[in-house]
Amino acid sequence: KAGVTQTPRYLIKTRGQQVTLSCSPISGHRSVSWYQQTPGQGLQFLFEYFSETQRNKGNFPGRFSGRQFSNSRSEMNVSTLELGDSALYLCASSLGLGGTGELFFGEGSRLTVL
Amino acid sequence: DQQVKQNSPSLSVQEGRISILNCDYTNSMFDYFLWYKKYPAEGPTFLISISSIKDKNEDGRFTVFLNKSAKHLSLHIVPSQPGDSAVYFCAASLGRGLNYGGSQGNLIFGKGTKLSVKP
């Protein structure tokens, strides 16, 4: 079955702009989580969505937001981009309830802010 | 304050030998631990996990050991192969338990250890 799909894979923005990233989870998975990966900080949890509701949020400013649609697809948005937002943004899906709980990651969207 | 620490940024091992990757954590409430492997330009892939009620879990060449009193876990790869060369992340979870009613998406990751297996 198809894995987690993230689009776009690469993008370049300038400071002050906003960006929207998309994630399609594995079919049947209802939980989608987002992570930011940077060389200095490793993987840091942004937020998790389940059944269109945000269940958990990491320690990121309000410029980072997300949503989940009824088909479990998710988007995350970053407004007023800063240079420090340059990172690999990873989406992960899981069943959400039951199952073994492992997260399945997409290949990521690499954002460069100039 | 890092709750999950991987103190060795890199590790080099000869093919056929054992690779031991270590991970320490500070929060005694963590109840589920996972290891992920990441190749360049790919997302992390799940490797093996262990619940806090166990002290060992084995899957083929991969074994994870959990020492709750020391708040330490380790991943053993035997025998190591060149294809194992990757960055390995340790992750921990709160509230997952056996009922999976809690949040599953919030994993706290270490910063990773880059394993190089030399032929």
Coordinates of C-alpha atoms in Angstrom, one line a residue:
Chain A
K1 CA 0.0 0.0 0.0
A2 CA 1.1 3.6 -0.7
G3 CA 3.2 5.3 2.0
V4 CA 3.0 8.7 3.4
T5 CA 3.1 11.3 0.7
Q6 CA 4.4 14.8 1.2
T7 CA 4.2 17.7 -1.2
P8 CA 6.1 19.7 -2.2
R9 CA 9.4 17.9 -1.7
Y10 CA 11.5 21.1 -2.0
L11 CA 10.7 24.8 -1.9
I12 CA 12.4 28.1 -1.5
K13 CA 10.7 31.1 0.1
T14 CA 11.9 34.5 1.4
R15 CA 11.5 36.0 4.8
G16 CA 8.0 37.2 5.6
Q17 CA 6.3 34.9 3.2
Q18 CA 4.0 32.1 4.2
V19 CA 4.1 28.4 3.2
T20 CA 1.7 25.5 3.1
L21 CA 2.8 21.9 3.2
S22 CA 0.6 18.9 2.5
C23 CA 0.6 15.4 3.8
S24 CA -1.4 12.4 2.7
P25 CA -1.3 9.6 5.3
I26 CA -1.3 5.9 4.7
S27 CA -4.7 4.7 3.8
G28 CA -6.6 3.8 6.9
H29 CA -4.4 5.9 9.2
R30 CA -6.3 8.6 11.1
S31 CA -3.5 10.2 13.0
V32 CA -1.1 12.7 11.4
S33 CA 1.8 14.3 13.1
W34 CA 4.3 16.9 12.0
Y35 CA 7.9 17.2 12.9
Q36 CA 10.6 19.7 12.2
Q37 CA 14.2 18.4 11.6
T38 CA 17.2 20.7 11.8
P39 CA 20.8 19.8 12.1
G40 CA 21.1 21.4 15.5
Q41 CA 17.9 20.3 17.1
G42 CA 17.1 17.0 15.6
L43 CA 13.4 16.0 15.2
Q44 CA 11.0 18.2 17.1
F45 CA 7.3 17.6 17.4
L46 CA 5.1 20.3 16.0
F47 CA 1.5 18.9 16.4
E48 CA -0.7 15.9 16.0
Y49 CA -4.1 15.6 14.4
F50 CA -6.7 12.9 14.8
S51 CA -10.2 13.0 13.4
E52 CA -9.7 16.6 12.3
T53 CA -8.9 17.7 15.8
Q54 CA -5.5 18.8 17.1
R55 CA -4.7 16.4 19.9
N56 CA -1.2 17.6 20.9
K57 CA 1.0 20.6 20.2
G58 CA 4.7 21.0 20.6
N59 CA 6.6 24.1 21.7
F60 CA 6.5 26.2 18.5
P61 CA 5.2 29.7 18.0
G62 CA 1.7 30.5 16.7
R63 CA 3.1 31.1 13.3
F64 CA 3.0 27.3 12.9
S65 CA -0.4 25.9 12.4
G66 CA -2.1 22.9 10.9
R67 CA -5.3 21.3 10.1
Q68 CA -6.7 17.9 9.1
F69 CA -9.4 17.1 6.6
S70 CA -12.2 14.5 6.8
N71 CA -10.1 12.2 4.5
S72 CA -7.2 12.4 7.1
R73 CA -5.1 14.5 4.8
S74 CA -3.3 17.2 6.6
E75 CA -1.7 20.6 5.9
M76 CA 0.6 22.7 7.9
N77 CA 1.2 26.4 7.4
V78 CA 4.0 28.6 8.5
S79 CA 3.3 32.4 8.3
T80 CA 5.8 35.2 8.4
L81 CA 8.7 33.0 7.6
E82 CA 12.0 33.5 9.3
L83 CA 15.5 32.3 8.3
G84 CA 15.4 29.8 11.2
D85 CA 12.4 28.1 9.8
S86 CA 14.7 26.5 7.1
A87 CA 14.3 22.8 7.9
L88 CA 13.1 19.5 6.7
Y89 CA 9.4 19.1 7.7
L90 CA 8.3 15.6 8.2
C91 CA 4.8 14.2 8.3
A92 CA 4.1 10.9 10.0
S93 CA 0.9 8.8 10.1
S94 CA -0.4 6.1 12.4
L95 CA -3.6 4.3 13.0
G96 CA -4.4 6.6 15.9
L97 CA -6.2 4.1 18.0
G98 CA -5.2 0.5 18.5
G99 CA -2.4 -1.0 16.4
T100 CA 1.2 -1.0 17.5
G101 CA 1.6 2.7 17.5
E102 CA 4.6 3.1 15.3
L103 CA 4.8 6.3 13.2
F104 CA 5.3 6.0 9.5
F105 CA 7.1 8.9 8.0
G106 CA 7.0 10.6 4.6
E107 CA 10.2 11.7 2.9
G108 CA 9.7 15.3 4.0
S109 CA 9.4 18.8 2.6
R110 CA 12.7 20.7 2.6
L111 CA 12.0 24.4 3.1
T112 CA 14.7 26.9 2.5
V113 CA 14.0 30.5 3.7
L114 CA 16.2 33.2 2.1
Chain B
D1 CA 16.3 20.5 28.4
Q2 CA 16.7 17.4 26.4
Q3 CA 14.6 14.5 27.7
V4 CA 16.1 12.0 25.3
K5 CA 19.8 12.0 24.7
Q6 CA 22.0 10.2 22.3
N7 CA 25.5 11.2 23.5
S8 CA 27.4 9.7 20.6
P9 CA 26.9 11.7 17.4
S10 CA 28.7 9.0 15.4
L11 CA 29.9 5.4 15.6
S12 CA 32.1 3.4 13.2
V13 CA 32.0 -0.4 13.2
Q14 CA 33.6 -3.1 11.1
E15 CA 31.3 -5.3 9.0
G16 CA 30.3 -8.4 10.9
R17 CA 30.9 -6.9 14.3
I18 CA 28.3 -5.7 16.8
S19 CA 27.0 -2.1 16.7
I20 CA 25.7 -0.8 20.0
L21 CA 23.8 2.5 20.0
N22 CA 23.0 4.1 23.3
C23 CA 20.2 6.4 24.5
D24 CA 19.5 7.9 27.9
Y25 CA 16.3 9.6 29.0
T26 CA 15.3 11.7 32.0
N27 CA 11.5 11.3 32.3
S28 CA 10.6 8.1 34.2
M29 CA 7.0 8.4 32.9
F30 CA 8.0 7.4 29.4
D31 CA 6.3 4.1 28.7
Y32 CA 7.3 3.3 25.2
F33 CA 10.5 3.5 23.3
L34 CA 11.3 3.3 19.6
W35 CA 14.3 3.3 17.3
Y36 CA 14.2 4.8 13.8
K37 CA 16.7 4.6 11.0
K38 CA 17.1 7.4 8.5
Y39 CA 19.0 7.4 5.2
P40 CA 19.8 10.7 3.5
A41 CA 16.9 12.3 1.6
E42 CA 14.4 9.8 3.1
G43 CA 12.1 10.0 6.1
P44 CA 12.9 8.0 9.2
T45 CA 11.7 4.3 9.1
F46 CA 10.6 2.4 12.1
L47 CA 13.1 -0.2 13.3
I48 CA 12.1 -1.7 16.6
S49 CA 10.3 -0.7 19.8
I50 CA 9.9 -1.7 23.4
S51 CA 7.3 -1.2 26.0
S52 CA 8.4 -0.1 29.5
I53 CA 7.1 -3.3 30.9
K54 CA 9.8 -5.3 29.1
D55 CA 13.5 -5.2 29.3
K56 CA 14.4 -6.8 25.9
N57 CA 12.9 -7.0 22.5
E58 CA 14.4 -8.8 19.6
D59 CA 13.8 -8.7 15.8
G60 CA 16.3 -10.5 13.7
R61 CA 19.6 -8.8 13.9
F62 CA 18.2 -6.0 16.0
T63 CA 17.8 -6.2 19.8
V64 CA 16.7 -3.3 22.1
F65 CA 17.5 -3.5 25.8
L66 CA 15.8 -1.3 28.3
N67 CA 17.2 -0.6 31.8
K68 CA 14.5 1.4 33.6
S69 CA 16.5 2.0 36.8
A70 CA 19.3 3.6 34.8
K71 CA 16.9 5.3 32.3
H72 CA 18.9 3.8 29.5
L73 CA 18.2 1.9 26.4
S74 CA 20.5 0.5 23.8
L75 CA 20.1 -1.0 20.3
H76 CA 22.3 -3.9 19.3
I77 CA 22.9 -4.8 15.7
V78 CA 24.5 -8.2 15.1
P79 CA 26.1 -8.7 12.7
S80 CA 26.5 -5.2 11.3
Q81 CA 26.2 -4.8 7.6
P82 CA 27.3 -1.9 5.3
G83 CA 23.6 -1.3 4.5
D84 CA 23.0 -0.5 8.2
S85 CA 25.0 2.7 7.7
A86 CA 22.5 5.4 8.5
V87 CA 21.5 7.8 11.3
Y88 CA 19.7 6.1 14.1
F89 CA 17.2 8.0 16.3
C90 CA 16.0 6.9 19.7
A91 CA 12.5 8.1 20.6
A92 CA 10.3 8.0 23.7
S93 CA 6.6 8.3 24.2
L94 CA 4.3 9.3 27.1
G95 CA 0.9 7.8 27.7
R96 CA 0.9 5.2 25.0
G97 CA 0.8 2.3 27.4
L98 CA -1.2 -0.8 26.4
N99 CA -4.4 1.0 25.6
Y100 CA -3.4 3.3 22.9
G101 CA -6.0 5.7 24.0
G102 CA -3.5 8.5 24.4
S103 CA -1.7 10.5 21.8
Q104 CA 0.5 8.4 19.6
G105 CA 2.0 11.1 17.5
N106 CA 4.0 12.9 20.1
L107 CA 7.4 11.2 20.1
I108 CA 10.4 12.8 21.8
F109 CA 13.5 12.1 19.7
G110 CA 17.1 12.1 20.5
K111 CA 19.4 14.0 18.1
G112 CA 20.6 10.8 16.4
T113 CA 23.8 8.7 16.0
K114 CA 25.3 8.3 12.6
L115 CA 26.4 4.7 12.2
S116 CA 29.1 3.8 9.6
V117 CA 29.7 0.2 8.9
K118 CA 33.0 -0.4 7.1
P119 CA 33.3 -3.3 4.7

